[in-house]
mmCIF file of C-alpha atoms in Angstrom:
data_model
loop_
_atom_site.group_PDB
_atom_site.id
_atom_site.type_symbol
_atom_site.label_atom_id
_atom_site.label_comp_id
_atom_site.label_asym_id
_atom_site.label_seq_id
_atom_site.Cartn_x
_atom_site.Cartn_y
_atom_site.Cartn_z
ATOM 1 C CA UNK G 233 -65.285 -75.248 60.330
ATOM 2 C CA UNK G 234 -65.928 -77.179 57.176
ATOM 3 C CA UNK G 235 -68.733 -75.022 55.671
ATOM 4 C CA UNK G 236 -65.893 -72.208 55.434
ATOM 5 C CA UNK G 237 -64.293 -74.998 54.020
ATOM 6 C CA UNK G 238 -66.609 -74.899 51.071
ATOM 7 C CA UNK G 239 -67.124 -71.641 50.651
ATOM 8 C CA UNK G 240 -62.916 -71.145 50.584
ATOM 9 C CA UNK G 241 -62.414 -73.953 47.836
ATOM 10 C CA UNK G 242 -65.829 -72.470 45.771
ATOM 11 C CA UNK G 243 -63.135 -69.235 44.946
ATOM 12 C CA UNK G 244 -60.518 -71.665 43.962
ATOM 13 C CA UNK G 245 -62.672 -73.035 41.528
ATOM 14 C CA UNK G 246 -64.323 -70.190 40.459
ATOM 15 C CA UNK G 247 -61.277 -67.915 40.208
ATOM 16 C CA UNK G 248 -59.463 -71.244 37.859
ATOM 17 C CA UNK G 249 -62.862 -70.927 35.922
ATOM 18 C CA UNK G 250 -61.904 -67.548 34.715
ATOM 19 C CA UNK G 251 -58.212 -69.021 34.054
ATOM 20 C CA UNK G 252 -59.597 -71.864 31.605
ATOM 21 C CA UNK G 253 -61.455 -68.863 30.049
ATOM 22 C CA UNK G 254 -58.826 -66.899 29.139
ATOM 23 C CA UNK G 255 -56.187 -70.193 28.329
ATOM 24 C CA UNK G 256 -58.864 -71.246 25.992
ATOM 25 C CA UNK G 257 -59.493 -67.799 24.157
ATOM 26 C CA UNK G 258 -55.362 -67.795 23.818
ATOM 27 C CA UNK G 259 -55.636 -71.310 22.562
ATOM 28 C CA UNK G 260 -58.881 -70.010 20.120
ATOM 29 C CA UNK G 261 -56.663 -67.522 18.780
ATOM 30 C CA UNK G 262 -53.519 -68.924 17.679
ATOM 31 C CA UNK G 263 -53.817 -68.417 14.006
ATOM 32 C CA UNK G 264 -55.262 -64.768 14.717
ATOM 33 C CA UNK G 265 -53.145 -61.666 12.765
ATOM 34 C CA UNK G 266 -50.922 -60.060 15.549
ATOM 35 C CA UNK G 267 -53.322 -61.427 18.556
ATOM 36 C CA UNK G 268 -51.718 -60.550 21.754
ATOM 37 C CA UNK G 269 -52.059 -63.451 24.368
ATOM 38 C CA UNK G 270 -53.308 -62.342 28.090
ATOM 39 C CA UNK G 271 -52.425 -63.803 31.329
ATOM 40 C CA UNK G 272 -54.801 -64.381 34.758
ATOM 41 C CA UNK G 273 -53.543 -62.853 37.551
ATOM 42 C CA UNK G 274 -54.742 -63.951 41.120
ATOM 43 C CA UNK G 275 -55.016 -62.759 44.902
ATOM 44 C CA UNK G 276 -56.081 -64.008 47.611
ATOM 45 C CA UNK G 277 -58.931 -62.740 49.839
ATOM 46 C CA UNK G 278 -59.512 -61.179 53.262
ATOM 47 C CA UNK G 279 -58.060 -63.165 56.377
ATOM 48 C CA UNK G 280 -59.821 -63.998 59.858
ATOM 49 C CA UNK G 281 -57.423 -63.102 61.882
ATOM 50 C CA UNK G 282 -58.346 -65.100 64.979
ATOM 51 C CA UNK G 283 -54.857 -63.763 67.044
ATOM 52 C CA UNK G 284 -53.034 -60.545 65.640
ATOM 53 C CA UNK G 285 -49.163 -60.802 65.613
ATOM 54 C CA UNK G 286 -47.606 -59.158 68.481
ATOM 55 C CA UNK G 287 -50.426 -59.918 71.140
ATOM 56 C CA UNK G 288 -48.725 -60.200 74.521
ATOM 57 C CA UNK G 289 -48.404 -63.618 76.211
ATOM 58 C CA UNK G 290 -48.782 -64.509 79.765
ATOM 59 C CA UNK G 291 -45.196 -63.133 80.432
ATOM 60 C CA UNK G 292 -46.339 -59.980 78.749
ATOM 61 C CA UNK G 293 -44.167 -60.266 75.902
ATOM 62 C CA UNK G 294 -45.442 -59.720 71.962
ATOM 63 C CA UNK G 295 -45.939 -62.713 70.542
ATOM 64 C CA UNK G 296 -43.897 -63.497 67.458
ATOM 65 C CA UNK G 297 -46.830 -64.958 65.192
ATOM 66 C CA UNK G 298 -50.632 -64.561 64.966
ATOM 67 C CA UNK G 299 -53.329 -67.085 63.844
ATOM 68 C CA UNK G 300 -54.588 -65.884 59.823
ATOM 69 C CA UNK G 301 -56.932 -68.203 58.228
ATOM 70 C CA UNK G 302 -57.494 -67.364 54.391
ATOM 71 C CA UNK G 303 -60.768 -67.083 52.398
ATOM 72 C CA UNK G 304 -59.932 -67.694 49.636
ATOM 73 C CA UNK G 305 -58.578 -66.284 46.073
ATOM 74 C CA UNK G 306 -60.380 -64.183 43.225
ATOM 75 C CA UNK G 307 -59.053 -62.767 39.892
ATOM 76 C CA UNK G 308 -57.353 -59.724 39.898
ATOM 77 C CA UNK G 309 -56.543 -58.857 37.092
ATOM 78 C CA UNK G 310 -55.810 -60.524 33.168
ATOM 79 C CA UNK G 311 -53.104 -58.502 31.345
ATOM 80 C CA UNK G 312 -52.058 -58.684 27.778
ATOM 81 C CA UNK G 313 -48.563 -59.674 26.336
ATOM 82 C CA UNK G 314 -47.632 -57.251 23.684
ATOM 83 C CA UNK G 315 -44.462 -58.866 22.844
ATOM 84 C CA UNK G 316 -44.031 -58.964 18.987
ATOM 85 C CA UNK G 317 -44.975 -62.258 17.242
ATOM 86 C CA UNK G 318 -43.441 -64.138 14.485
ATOM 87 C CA UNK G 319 -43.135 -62.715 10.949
ATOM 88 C CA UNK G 320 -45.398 -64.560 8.464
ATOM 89 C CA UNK G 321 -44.435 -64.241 4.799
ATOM 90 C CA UNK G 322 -47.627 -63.614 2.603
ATOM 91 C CA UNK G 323 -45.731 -61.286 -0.319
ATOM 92 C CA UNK G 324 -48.780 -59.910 -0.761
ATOM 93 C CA UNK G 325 -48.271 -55.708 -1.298
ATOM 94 C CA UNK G 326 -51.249 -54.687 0.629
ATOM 95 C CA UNK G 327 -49.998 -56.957 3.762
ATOM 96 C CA UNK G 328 -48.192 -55.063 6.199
ATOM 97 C CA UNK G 329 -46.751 -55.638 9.852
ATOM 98 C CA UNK G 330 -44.855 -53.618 12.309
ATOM 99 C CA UNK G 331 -41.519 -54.543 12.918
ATOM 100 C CA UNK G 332 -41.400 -52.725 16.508
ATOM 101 C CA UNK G 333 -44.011 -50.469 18.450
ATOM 102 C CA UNK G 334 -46.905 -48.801 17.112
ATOM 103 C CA UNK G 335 -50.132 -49.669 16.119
ATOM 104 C CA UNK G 336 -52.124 -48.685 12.582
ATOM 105 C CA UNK G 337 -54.837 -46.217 13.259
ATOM 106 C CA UNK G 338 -57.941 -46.853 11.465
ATOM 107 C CA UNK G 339 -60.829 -44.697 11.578
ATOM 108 C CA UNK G 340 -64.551 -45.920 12.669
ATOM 109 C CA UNK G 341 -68.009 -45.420 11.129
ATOM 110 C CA UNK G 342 -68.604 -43.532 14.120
ATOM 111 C CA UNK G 343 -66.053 -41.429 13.961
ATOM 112 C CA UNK G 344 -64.280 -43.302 16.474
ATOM 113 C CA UNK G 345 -60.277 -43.935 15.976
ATOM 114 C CA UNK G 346 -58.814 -47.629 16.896
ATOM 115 C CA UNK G 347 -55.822 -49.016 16.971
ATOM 116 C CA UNK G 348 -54.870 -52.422 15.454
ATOM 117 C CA UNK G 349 -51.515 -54.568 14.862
ATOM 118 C CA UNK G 350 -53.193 -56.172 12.044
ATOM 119 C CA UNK G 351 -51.993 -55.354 8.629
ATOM 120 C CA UNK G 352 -53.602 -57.303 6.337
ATOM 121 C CA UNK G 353 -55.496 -54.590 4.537
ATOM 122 C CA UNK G 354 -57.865 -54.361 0.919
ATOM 123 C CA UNK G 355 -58.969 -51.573 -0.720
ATOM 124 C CA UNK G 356 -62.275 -50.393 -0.918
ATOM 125 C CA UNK G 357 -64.642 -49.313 -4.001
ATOM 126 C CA UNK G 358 -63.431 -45.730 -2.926
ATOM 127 C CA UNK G 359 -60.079 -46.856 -3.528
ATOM 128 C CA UNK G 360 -59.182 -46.227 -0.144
ATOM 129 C CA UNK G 361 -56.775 -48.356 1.719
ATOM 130 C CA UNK G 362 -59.457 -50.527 4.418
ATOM 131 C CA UNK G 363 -58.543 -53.195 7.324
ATOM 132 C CA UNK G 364 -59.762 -56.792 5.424
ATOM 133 C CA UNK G 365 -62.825 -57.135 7.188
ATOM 134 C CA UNK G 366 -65.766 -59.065 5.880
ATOM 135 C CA UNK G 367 -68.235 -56.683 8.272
ATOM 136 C CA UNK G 368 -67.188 -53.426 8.277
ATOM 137 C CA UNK G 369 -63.901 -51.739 6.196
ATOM 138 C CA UNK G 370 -62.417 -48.948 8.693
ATOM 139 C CA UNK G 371 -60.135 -47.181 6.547
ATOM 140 C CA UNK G 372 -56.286 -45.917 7.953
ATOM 141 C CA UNK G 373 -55.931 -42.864 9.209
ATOM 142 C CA UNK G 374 -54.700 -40.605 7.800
ATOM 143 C CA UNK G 375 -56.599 -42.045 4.857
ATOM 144 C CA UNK G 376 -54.291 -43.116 1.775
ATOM 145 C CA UNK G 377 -56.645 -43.433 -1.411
ATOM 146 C CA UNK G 378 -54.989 -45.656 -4.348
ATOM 147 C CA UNK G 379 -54.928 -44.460 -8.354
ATOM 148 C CA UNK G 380 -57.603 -46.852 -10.125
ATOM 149 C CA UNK G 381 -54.958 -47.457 -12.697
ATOM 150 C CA UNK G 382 -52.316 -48.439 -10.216
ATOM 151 C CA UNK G 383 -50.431 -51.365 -11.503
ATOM 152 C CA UNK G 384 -48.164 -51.939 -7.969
ATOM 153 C CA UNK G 385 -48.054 -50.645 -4.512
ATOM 154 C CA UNK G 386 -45.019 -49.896 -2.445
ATOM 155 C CA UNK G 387 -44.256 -48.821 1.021
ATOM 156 C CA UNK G 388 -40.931 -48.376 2.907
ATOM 157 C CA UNK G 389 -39.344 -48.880 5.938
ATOM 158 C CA UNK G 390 -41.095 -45.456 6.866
ATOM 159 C CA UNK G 391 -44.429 -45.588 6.077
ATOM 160 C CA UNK G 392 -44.325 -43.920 2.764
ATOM 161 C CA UNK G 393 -46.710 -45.117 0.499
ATOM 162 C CA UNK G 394 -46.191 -45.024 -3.358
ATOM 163 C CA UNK G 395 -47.748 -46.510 -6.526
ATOM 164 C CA UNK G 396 -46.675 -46.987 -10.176
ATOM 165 C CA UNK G 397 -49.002 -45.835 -12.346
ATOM 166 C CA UNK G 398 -49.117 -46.949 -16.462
ATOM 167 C CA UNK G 399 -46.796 -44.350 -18.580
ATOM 168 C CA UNK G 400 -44.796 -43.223 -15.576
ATOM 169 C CA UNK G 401 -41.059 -44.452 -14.728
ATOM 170 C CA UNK G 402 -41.074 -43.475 -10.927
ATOM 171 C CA UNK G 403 -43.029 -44.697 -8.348
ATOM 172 C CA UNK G 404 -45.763 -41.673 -7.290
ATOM 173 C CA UNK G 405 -45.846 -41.325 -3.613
ATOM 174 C CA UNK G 406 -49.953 -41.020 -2.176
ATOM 175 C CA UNK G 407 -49.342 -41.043 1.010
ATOM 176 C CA UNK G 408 -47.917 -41.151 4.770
ATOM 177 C CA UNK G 409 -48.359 -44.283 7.698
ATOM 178 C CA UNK G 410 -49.110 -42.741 10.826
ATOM 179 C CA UNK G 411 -48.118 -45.081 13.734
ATOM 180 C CA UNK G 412 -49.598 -44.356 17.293
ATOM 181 C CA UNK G 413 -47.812 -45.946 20.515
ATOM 182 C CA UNK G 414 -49.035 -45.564 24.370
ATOM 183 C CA UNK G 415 -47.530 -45.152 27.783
ATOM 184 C CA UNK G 416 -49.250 -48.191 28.706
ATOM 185 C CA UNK G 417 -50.315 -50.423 25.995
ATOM 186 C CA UNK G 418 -51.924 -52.745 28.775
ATOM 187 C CA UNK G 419 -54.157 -50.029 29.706
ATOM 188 C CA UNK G 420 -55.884 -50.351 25.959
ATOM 189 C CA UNK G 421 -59.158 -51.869 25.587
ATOM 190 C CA UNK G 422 -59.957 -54.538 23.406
ATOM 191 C CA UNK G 423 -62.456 -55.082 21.280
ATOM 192 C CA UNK G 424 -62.829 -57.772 19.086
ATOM 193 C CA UNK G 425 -62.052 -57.553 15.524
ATOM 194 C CA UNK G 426 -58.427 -57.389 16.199
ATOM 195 C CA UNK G 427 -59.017 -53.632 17.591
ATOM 196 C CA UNK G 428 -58.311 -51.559 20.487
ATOM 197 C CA UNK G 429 -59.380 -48.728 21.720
ATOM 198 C CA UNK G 430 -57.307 -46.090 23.923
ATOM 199 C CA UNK G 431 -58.873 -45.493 27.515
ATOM 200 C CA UNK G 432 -57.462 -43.145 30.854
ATOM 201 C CA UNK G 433 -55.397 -46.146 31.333
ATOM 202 C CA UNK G 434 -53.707 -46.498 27.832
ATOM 203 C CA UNK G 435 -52.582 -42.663 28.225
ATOM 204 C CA UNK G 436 -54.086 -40.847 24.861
ATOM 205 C CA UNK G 437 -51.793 -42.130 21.521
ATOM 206 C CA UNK G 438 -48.619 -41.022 20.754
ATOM 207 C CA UNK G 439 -47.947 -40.329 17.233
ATOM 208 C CA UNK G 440 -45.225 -40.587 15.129
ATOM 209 C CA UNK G 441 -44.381 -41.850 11.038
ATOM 210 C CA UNK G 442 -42.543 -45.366 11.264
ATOM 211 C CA UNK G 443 -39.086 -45.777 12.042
ATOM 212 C CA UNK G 444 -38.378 -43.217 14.093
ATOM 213 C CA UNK G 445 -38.340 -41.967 17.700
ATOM 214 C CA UNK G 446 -38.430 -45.613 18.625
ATOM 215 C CA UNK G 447 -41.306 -46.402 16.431
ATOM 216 C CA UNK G 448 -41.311 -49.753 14.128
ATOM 217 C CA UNK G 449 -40.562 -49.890 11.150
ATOM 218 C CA UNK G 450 -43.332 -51.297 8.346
ATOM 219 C CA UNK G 451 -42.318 -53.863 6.292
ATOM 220 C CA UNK G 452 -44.062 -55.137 3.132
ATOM 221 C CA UNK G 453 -45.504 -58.772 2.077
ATOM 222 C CA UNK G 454 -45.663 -59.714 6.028
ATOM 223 C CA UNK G 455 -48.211 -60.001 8.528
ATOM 224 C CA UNK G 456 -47.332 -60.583 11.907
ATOM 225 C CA UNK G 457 -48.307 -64.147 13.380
ATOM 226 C CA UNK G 458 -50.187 -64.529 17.348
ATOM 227 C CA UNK G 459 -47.396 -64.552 20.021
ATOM 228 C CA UNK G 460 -49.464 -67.240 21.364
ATOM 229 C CA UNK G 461 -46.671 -70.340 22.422
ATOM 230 C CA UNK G 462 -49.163 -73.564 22.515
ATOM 231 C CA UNK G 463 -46.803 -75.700 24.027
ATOM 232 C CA UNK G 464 -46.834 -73.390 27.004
ATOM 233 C CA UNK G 465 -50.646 -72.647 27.261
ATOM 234 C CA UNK G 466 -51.402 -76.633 27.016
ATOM 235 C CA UNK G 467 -49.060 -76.556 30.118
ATOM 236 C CA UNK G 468 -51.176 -73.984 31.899
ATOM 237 C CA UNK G 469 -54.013 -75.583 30.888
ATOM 238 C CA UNK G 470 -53.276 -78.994 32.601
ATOM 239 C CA UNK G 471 -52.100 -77.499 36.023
ATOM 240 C CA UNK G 472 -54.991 -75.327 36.189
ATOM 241 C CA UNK G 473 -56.977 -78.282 35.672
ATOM 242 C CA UNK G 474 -55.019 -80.290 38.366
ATOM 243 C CA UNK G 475 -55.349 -77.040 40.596
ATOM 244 C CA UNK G 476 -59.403 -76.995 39.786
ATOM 245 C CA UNK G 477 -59.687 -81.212 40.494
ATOM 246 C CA UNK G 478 -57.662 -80.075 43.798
ATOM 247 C CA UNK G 479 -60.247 -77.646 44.642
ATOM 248 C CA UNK G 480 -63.169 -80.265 44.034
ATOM 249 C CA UNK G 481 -61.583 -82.608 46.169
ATOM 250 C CA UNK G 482 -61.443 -79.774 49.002
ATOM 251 C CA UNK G 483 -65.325 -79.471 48.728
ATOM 252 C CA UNK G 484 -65.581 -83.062 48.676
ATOM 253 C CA UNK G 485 -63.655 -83.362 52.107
ATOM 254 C CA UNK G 486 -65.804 -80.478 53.210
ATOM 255 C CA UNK G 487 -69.092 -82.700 52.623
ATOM 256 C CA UNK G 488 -67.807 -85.817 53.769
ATOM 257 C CA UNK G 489 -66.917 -84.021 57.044
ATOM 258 C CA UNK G 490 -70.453 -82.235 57.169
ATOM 259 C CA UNK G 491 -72.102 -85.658 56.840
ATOM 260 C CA UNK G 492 -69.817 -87.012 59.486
ATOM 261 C CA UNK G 493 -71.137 -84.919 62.186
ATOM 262 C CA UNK G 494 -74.904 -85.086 60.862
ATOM 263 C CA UNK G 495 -74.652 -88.623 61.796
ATOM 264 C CA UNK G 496 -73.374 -88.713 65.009
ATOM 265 C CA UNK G 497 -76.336 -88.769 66.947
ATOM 266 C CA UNK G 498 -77.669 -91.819 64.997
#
């Protein structure tokens, strides 16, 4: 009847709700260091299955079809794209991006360890090498502290950090990028501030130094750009919109049905 009607189109509208939420955030974070982009997944709901397939007809044979009526559609799921975005040149030596898997590891106030694609990094009054945060300066992990005399900063392919310091003709090496990847990066949690954290899903991190075993390599004076594609979200945006219009128009059939029979005795 038509009140299932409205109940059935309310989860369409609801469940493209959550869509417009997460097209939006995409859309909000375009310009964002290394954002990964995430995607609404759907399914649809329990059925009332008024006649179950196979049910034997009046000649007692099974009948090839039942009679399933749907109730709608709910989110299942949003998943993150981790595919690698463009390169941005900065030539700045303290901006670094991943050319490949891994994440940076930077360590927490807490004592917490998260995981970031971000690479635009500062250094703190400790000297310490810190993500380039306004709020709160997690430094890598392992932690690579920079000479106060330093005059340059290098890194290689491999993670190897050096520095040239004043009266010395070879770069000094102070340290070692530690890259972690996971069986499933999906699994990771996010958290704002372009950080993750690892979770049962993520599988704990596996570590490795750049450029090996299938790691990325690091390379210096780049950051790496969102892989969101505006073109296509402003796409998704305007058919979910159409989809959520269709929706409002199946609760609007709904009520114009409802007031149809109200009236019939008058």
């Amino acid at each position: 009847m038509s009140v299932q009607t409205l109940y059935t189109a309310a989860t369409g509208m609801q469940s493209l709700q959550t869509k417009l939420d997460v097209i939006s955030n995409n859309l909000a974070n375009v310009n964002t260091t290394a954002f990964k982009k995430d995607r609404a997944n759907f399914e649809d709901l329990f059925y009332d299955n008024r006649v179950l397939p196979g049910k034997l007809d009046g000649n007692s044979n099974p009948t090839p079809t039942g009679t399933h009526i749907g109730l709608g559609v709910r989110v299942s799921s949003t998943q993150t794209d981790f595919q690698q975005g463009a390169f941005r040149e900065t030539d700045r030596s303290l901006d670094w991006t991943i050319r490949g898997k891994g994440f940076f590891q930077v360590l927490d106030p807490t004592g917490q360890t998260y995981y970031t694609r971000a690479g635009n990094f500062s250094i703190n009054a400790n000297g310490e090498i810190v993500t380039g945060s306004a709020g709160v300066g997690r430094p890598l992990d392992p932690t690579i502290v920079i000479p106060q005399d330093t005059t340059g900063i290098e890194v290689s392919a491999d993670g190897i950090v050096s520095v040239q310091r004043p009266g010395l003709q070879t770069l000094e090496e102070v340290g070692q990028i530690q890259l972690a990847t996971f069986i499933n990066p999906e699994g990771l949690l996010k958290l704002g501030d372009n950080l993750y954290a690892a979770t049962n899903a993520s599988s704990a991190p596996i570590l490795s130094t750049p450029n090996i075993d299938g790691f990325g390599s690091i390379e210096k004076g780049f950051l790496e750009a969102s892989n969101v594609e505006p073109v296509q979200e402003l796409v998704d945006l305007i058919t979910t919109q159409r989809s959520f219009e269709l929706n409002s128009q199946t609760v609007q059939a709904g009520d114009q049905i409802l007031q149809l029979i109200s009236n019939l005795r008058r």
